[in-house]
PDB file of N, CA and C in Angstrom:
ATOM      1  N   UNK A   1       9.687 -12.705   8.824  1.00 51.00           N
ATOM      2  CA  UNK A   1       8.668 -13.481   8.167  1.00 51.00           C
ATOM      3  C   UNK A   1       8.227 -14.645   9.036  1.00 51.00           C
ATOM      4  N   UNK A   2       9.100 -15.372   9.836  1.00 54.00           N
ATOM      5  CA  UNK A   2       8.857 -16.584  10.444  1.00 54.00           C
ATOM      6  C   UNK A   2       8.196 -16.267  11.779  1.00 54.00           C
ATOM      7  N   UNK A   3       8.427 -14.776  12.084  1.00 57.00           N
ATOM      8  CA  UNK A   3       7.468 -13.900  13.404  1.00 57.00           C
ATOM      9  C   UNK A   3       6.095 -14.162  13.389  1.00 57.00           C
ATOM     10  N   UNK A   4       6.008 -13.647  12.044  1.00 51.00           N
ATOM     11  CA  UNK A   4       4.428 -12.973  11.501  1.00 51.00           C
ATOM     12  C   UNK A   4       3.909 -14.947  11.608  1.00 51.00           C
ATOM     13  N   UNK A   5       4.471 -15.482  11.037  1.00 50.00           N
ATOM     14  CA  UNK A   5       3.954 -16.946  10.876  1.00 50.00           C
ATOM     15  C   UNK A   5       3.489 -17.614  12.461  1.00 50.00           C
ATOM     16  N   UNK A   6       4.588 -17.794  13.245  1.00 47.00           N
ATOM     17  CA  UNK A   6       4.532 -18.148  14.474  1.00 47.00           C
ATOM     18  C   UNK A   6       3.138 -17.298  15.525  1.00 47.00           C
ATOM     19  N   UNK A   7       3.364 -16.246  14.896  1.00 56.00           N
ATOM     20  CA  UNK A   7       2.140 -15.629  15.543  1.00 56.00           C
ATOM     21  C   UNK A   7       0.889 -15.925  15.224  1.00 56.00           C
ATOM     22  N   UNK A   8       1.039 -16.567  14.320  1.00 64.00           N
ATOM     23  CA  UNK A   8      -0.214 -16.868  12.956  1.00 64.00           C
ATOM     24  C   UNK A   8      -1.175 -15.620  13.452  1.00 64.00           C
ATOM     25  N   UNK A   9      -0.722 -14.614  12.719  1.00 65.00           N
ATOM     26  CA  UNK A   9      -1.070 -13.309  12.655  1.00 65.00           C
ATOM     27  C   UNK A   9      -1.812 -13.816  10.938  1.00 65.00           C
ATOM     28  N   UNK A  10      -1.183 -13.936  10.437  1.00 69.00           N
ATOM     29  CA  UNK A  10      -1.660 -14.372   8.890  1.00 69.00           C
ATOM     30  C   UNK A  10      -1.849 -15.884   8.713  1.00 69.00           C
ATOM     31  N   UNK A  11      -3.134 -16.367   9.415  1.00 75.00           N
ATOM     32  CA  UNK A  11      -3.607 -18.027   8.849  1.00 75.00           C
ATOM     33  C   UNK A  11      -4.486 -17.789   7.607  1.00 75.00           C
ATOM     34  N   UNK A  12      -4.934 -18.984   7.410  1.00 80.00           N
ATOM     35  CA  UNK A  12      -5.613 -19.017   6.319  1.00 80.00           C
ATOM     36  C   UNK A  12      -6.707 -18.056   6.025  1.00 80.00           C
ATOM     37  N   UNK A  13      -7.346 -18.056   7.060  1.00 78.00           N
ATOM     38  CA  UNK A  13      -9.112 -16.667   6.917  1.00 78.00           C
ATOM     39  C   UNK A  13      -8.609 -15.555   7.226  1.00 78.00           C
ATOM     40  N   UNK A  14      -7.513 -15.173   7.740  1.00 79.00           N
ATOM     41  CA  UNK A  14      -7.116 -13.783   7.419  1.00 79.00           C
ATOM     42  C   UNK A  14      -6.097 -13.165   6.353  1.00 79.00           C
ATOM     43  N   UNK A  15      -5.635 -14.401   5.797  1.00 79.00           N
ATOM     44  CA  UNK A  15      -5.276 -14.017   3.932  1.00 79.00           C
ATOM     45  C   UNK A  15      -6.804 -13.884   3.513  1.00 79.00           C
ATOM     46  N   UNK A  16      -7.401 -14.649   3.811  1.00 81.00           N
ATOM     47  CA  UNK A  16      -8.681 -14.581   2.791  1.00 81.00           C
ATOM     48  C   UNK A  16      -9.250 -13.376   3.420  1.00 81.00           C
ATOM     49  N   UNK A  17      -9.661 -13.021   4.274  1.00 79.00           N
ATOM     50  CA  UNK A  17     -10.075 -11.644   4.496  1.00 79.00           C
ATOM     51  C   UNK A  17      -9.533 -10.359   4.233  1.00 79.00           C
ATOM     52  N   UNK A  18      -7.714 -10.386   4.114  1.00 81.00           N
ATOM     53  CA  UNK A  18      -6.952  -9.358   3.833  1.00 81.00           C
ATOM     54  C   UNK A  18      -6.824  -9.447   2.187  1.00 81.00           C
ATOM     55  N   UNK A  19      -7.520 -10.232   1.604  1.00 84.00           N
ATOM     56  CA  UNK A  19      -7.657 -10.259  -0.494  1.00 84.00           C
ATOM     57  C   UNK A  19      -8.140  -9.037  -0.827  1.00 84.00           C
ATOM     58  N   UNK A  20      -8.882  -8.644   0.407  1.00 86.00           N
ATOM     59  CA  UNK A  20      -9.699  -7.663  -0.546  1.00 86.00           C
ATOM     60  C   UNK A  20      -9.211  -6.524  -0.822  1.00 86.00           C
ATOM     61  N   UNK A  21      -8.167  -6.372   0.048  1.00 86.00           N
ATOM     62  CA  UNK A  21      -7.507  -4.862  -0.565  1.00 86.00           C
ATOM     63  C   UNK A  21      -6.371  -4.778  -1.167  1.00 86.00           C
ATOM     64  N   UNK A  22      -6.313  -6.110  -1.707  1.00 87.00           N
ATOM     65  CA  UNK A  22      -5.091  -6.474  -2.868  1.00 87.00           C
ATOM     66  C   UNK A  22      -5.600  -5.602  -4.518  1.00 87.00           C
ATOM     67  N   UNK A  23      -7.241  -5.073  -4.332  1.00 90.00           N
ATOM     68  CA  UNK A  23      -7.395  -4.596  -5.836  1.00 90.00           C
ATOM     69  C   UNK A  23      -7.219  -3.020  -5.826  1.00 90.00           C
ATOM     70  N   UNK A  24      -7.543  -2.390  -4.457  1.00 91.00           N
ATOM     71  CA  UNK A  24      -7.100  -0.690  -4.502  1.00 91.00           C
ATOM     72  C   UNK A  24      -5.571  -0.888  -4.060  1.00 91.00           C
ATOM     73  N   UNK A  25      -4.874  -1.653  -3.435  1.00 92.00           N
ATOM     74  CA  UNK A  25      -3.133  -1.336  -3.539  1.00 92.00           C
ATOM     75  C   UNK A  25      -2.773  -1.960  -4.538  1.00 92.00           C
ATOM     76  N   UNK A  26      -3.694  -2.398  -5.426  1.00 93.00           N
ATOM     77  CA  UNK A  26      -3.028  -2.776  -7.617  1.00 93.00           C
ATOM     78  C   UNK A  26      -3.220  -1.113  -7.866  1.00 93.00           C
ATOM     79  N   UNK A  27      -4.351  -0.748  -7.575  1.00 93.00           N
ATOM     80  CA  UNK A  27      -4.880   0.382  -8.344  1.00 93.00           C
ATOM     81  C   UNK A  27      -3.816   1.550  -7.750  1.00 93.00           C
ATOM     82  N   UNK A  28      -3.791   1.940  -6.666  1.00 92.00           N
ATOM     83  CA  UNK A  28      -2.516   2.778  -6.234  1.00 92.00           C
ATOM     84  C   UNK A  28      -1.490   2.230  -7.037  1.00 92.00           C
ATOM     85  N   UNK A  29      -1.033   1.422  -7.107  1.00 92.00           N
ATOM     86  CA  UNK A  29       0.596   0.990  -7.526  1.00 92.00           C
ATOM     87  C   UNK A  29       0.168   1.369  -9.331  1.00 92.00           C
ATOM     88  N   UNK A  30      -0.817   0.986  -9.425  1.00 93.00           N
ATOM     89  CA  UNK A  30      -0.921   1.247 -11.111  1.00 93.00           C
ATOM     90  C   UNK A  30      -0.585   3.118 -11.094  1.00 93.00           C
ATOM     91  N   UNK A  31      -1.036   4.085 -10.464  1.00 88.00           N
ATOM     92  CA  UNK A  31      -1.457   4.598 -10.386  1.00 88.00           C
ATOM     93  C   UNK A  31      -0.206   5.640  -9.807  1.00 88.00           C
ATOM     94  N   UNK A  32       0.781   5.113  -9.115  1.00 87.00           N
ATOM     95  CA  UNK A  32       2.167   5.711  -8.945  1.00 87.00           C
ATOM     96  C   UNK A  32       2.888   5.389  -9.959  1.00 87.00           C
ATOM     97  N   UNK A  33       2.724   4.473 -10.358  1.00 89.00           N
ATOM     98  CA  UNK A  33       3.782   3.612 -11.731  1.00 89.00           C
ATOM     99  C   UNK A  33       3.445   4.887 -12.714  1.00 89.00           C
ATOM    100  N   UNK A  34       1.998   4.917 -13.462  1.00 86.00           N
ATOM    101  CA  UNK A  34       1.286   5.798 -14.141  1.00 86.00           C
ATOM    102  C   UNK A  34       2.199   7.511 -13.800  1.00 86.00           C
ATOM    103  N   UNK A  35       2.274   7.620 -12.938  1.00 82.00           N
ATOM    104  CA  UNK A  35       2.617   8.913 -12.478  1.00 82.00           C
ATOM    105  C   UNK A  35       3.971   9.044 -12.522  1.00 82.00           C
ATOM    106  N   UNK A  36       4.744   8.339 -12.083  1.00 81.00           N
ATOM    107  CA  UNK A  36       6.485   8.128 -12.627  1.00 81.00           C
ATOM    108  C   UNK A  36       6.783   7.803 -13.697  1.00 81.00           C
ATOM    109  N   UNK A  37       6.326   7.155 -14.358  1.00 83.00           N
ATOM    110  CA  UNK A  37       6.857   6.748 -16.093  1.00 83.00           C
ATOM    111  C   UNK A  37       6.325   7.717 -16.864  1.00 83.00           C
ATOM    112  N   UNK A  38       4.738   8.330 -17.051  1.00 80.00           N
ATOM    113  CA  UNK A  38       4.157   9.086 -18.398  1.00 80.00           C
ATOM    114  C   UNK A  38       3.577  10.335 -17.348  1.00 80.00           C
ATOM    115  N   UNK A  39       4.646  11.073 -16.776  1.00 71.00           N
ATOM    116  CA  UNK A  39       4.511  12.587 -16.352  1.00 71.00           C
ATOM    117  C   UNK A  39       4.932  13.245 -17.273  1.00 71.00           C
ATOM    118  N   UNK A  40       3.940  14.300 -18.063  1.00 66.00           N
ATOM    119  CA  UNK A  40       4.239  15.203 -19.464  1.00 66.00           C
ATOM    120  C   UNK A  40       5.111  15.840 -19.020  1.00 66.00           C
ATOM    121  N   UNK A  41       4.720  16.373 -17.336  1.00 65.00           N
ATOM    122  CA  UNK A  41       5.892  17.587 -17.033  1.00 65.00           C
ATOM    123  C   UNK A  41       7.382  16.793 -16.486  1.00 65.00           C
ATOM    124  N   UNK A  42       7.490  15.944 -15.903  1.00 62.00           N
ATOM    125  CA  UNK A  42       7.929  15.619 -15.036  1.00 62.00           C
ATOM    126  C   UNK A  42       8.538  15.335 -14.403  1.00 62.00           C
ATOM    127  N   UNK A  43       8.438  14.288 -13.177  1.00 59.00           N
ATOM    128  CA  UNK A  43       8.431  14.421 -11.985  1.00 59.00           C
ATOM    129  C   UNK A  43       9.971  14.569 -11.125  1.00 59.00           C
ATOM    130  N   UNK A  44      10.805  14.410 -11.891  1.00 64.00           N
ATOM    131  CA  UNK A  44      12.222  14.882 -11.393  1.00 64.00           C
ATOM    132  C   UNK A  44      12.686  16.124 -10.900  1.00 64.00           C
ATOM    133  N   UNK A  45      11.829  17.460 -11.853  1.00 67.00           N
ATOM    134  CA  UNK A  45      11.871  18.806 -11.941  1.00 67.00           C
ATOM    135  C   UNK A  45      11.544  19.273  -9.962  1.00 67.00           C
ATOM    136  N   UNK A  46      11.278  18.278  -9.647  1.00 67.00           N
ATOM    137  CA  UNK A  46      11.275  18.716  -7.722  1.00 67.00           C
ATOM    138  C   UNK A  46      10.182  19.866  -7.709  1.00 67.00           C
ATOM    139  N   UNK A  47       9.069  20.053  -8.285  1.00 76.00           N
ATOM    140  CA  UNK A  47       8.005  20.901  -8.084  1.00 76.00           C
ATOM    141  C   UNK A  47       7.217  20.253  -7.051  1.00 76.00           C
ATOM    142  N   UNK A  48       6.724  21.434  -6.654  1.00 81.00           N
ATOM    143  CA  UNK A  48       5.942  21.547  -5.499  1.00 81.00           C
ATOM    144  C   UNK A  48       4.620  19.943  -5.789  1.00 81.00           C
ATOM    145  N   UNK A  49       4.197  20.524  -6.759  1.00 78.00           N
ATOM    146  CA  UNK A  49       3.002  19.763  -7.285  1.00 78.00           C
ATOM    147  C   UNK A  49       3.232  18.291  -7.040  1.00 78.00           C
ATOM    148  N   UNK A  50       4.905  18.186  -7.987  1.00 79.00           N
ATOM    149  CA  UNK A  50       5.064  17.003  -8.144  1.00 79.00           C
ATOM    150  C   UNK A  50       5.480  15.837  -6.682  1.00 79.00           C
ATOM    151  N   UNK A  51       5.555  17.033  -5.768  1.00 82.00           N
ATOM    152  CA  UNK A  51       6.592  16.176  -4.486  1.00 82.00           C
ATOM    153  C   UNK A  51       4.834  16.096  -3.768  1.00 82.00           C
ATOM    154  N   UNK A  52       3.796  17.073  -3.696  1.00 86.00           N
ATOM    155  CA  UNK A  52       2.692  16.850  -3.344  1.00 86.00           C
ATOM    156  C   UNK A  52       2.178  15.083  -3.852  1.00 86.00           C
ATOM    157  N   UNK A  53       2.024  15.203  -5.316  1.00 83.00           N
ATOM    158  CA  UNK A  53       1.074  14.022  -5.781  1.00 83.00           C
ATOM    159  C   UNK A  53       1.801  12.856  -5.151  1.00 83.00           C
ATOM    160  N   UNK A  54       2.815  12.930  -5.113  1.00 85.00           N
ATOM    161  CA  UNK A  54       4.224  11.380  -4.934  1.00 85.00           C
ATOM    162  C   UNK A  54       3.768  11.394  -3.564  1.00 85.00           C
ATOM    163  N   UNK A  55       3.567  12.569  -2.561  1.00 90.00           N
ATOM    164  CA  UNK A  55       3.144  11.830  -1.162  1.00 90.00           C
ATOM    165  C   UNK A  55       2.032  11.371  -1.069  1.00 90.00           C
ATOM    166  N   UNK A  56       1.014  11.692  -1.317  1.00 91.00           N
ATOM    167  CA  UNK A  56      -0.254  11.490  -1.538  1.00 91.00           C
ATOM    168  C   UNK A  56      -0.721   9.795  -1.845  1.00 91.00           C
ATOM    169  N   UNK A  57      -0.208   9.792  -3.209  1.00 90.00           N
ATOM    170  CA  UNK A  57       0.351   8.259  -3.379  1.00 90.00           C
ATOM    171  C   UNK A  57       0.541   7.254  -2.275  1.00 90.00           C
ATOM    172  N   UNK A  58       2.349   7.736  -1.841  1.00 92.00           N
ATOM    173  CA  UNK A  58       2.665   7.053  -1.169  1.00 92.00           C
ATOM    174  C   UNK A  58       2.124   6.872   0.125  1.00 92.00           C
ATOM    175  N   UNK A  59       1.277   7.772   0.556  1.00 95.00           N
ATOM    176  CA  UNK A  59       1.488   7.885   1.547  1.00 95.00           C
ATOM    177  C   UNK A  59      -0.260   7.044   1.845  1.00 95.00           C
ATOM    178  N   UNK A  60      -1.186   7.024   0.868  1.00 93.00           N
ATOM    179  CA  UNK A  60      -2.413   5.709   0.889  1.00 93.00           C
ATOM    180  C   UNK A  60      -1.992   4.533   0.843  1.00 93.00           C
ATOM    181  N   UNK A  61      -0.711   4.417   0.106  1.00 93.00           N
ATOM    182  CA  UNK A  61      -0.349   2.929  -0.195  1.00 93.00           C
ATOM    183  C   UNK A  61       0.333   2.533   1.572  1.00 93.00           C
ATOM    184  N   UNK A  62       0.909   3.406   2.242  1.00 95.00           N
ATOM    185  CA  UNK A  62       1.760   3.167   3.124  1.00 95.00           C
ATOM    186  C   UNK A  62       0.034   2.739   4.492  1.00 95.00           C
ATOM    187  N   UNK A  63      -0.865   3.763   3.970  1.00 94.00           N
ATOM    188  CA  UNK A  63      -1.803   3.292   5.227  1.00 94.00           C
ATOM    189  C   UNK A  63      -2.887   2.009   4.990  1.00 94.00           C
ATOM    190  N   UNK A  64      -3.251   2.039   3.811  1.00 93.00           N
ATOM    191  CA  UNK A  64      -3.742   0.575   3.264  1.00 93.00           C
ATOM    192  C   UNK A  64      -2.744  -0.788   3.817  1.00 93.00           C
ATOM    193  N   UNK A  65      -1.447  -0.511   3.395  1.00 90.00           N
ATOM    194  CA  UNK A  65      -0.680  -1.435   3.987  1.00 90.00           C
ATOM    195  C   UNK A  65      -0.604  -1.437   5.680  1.00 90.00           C
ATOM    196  N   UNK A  66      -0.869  -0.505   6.453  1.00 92.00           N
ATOM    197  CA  UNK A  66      -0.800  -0.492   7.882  1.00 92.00           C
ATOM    198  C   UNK A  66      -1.831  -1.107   8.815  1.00 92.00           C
ATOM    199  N   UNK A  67      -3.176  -0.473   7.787  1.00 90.00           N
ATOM    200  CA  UNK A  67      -4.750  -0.890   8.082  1.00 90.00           C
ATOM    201  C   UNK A  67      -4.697  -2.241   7.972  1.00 90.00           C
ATOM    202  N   UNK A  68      -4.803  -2.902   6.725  1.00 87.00           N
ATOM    203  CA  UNK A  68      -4.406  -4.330   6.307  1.00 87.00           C
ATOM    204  C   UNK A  68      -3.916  -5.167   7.587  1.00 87.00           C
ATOM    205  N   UNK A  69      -2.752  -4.668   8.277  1.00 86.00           N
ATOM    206  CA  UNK A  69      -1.951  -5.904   8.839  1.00 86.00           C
ATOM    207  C   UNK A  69      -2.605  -5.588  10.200  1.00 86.00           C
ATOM    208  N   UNK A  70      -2.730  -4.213  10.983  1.00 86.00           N
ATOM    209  CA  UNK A  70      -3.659  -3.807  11.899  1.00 86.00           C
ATOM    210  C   UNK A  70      -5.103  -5.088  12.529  1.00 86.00           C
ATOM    211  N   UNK A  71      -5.684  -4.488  10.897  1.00 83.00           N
ATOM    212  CA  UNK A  71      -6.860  -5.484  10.769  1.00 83.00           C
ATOM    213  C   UNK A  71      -6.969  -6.895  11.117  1.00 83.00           C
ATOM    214  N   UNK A  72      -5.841  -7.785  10.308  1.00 80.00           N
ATOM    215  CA  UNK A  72      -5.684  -9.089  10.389  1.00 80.00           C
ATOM    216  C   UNK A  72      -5.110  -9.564  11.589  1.00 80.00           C
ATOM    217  N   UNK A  73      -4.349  -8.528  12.386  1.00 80.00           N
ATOM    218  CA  UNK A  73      -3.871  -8.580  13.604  1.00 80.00           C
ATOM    219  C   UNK A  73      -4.907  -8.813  14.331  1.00 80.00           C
ATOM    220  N   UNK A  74      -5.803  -7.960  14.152  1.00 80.00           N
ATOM    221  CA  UNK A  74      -7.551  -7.807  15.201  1.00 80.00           C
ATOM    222  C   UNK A  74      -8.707  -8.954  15.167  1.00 80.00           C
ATOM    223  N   UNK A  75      -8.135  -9.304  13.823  1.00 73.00           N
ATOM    224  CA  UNK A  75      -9.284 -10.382  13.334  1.00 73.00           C
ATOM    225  C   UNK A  75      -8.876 -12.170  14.275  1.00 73.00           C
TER     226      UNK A  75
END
């Protein structure tokens, strides 16, 4: 944490520029939460389907988060 600071990789205008994709990684996280708690079938049963949707998920939330710090790195 004290890296990222020293680098001032994250000052003030690049929190404020990196806000904006604080509302689609709510909406993913709503949206995995949604999918682990109220699966009719679910998601423990290790189906194909189900190990598909869980990467899918994870795996926007993992590049939103990569893009994000990428970005603010560049900025």
């Amino acid at each position: 944490m004290s890296r990222l600071l020293d680098d001032r990789v994250f000052n003030k205008e690049t929190l404020l520029d990196s806000t904006v994709n604080l509302v689609p990684f709510a909406i993913l996280m709503f949206f995995l939460v949604l999918y682990v708690v109220a699966t009719p079938s679910g998601w423990q049963d290790g189906s194909l389907m189900s190990i598909y949707m869980l990467t899918i998920i994870i795996s926007m939330i993992w590049g939103l988060l990569h893009l994000t710090y990428a970005t603010a790195k560049r900025i």
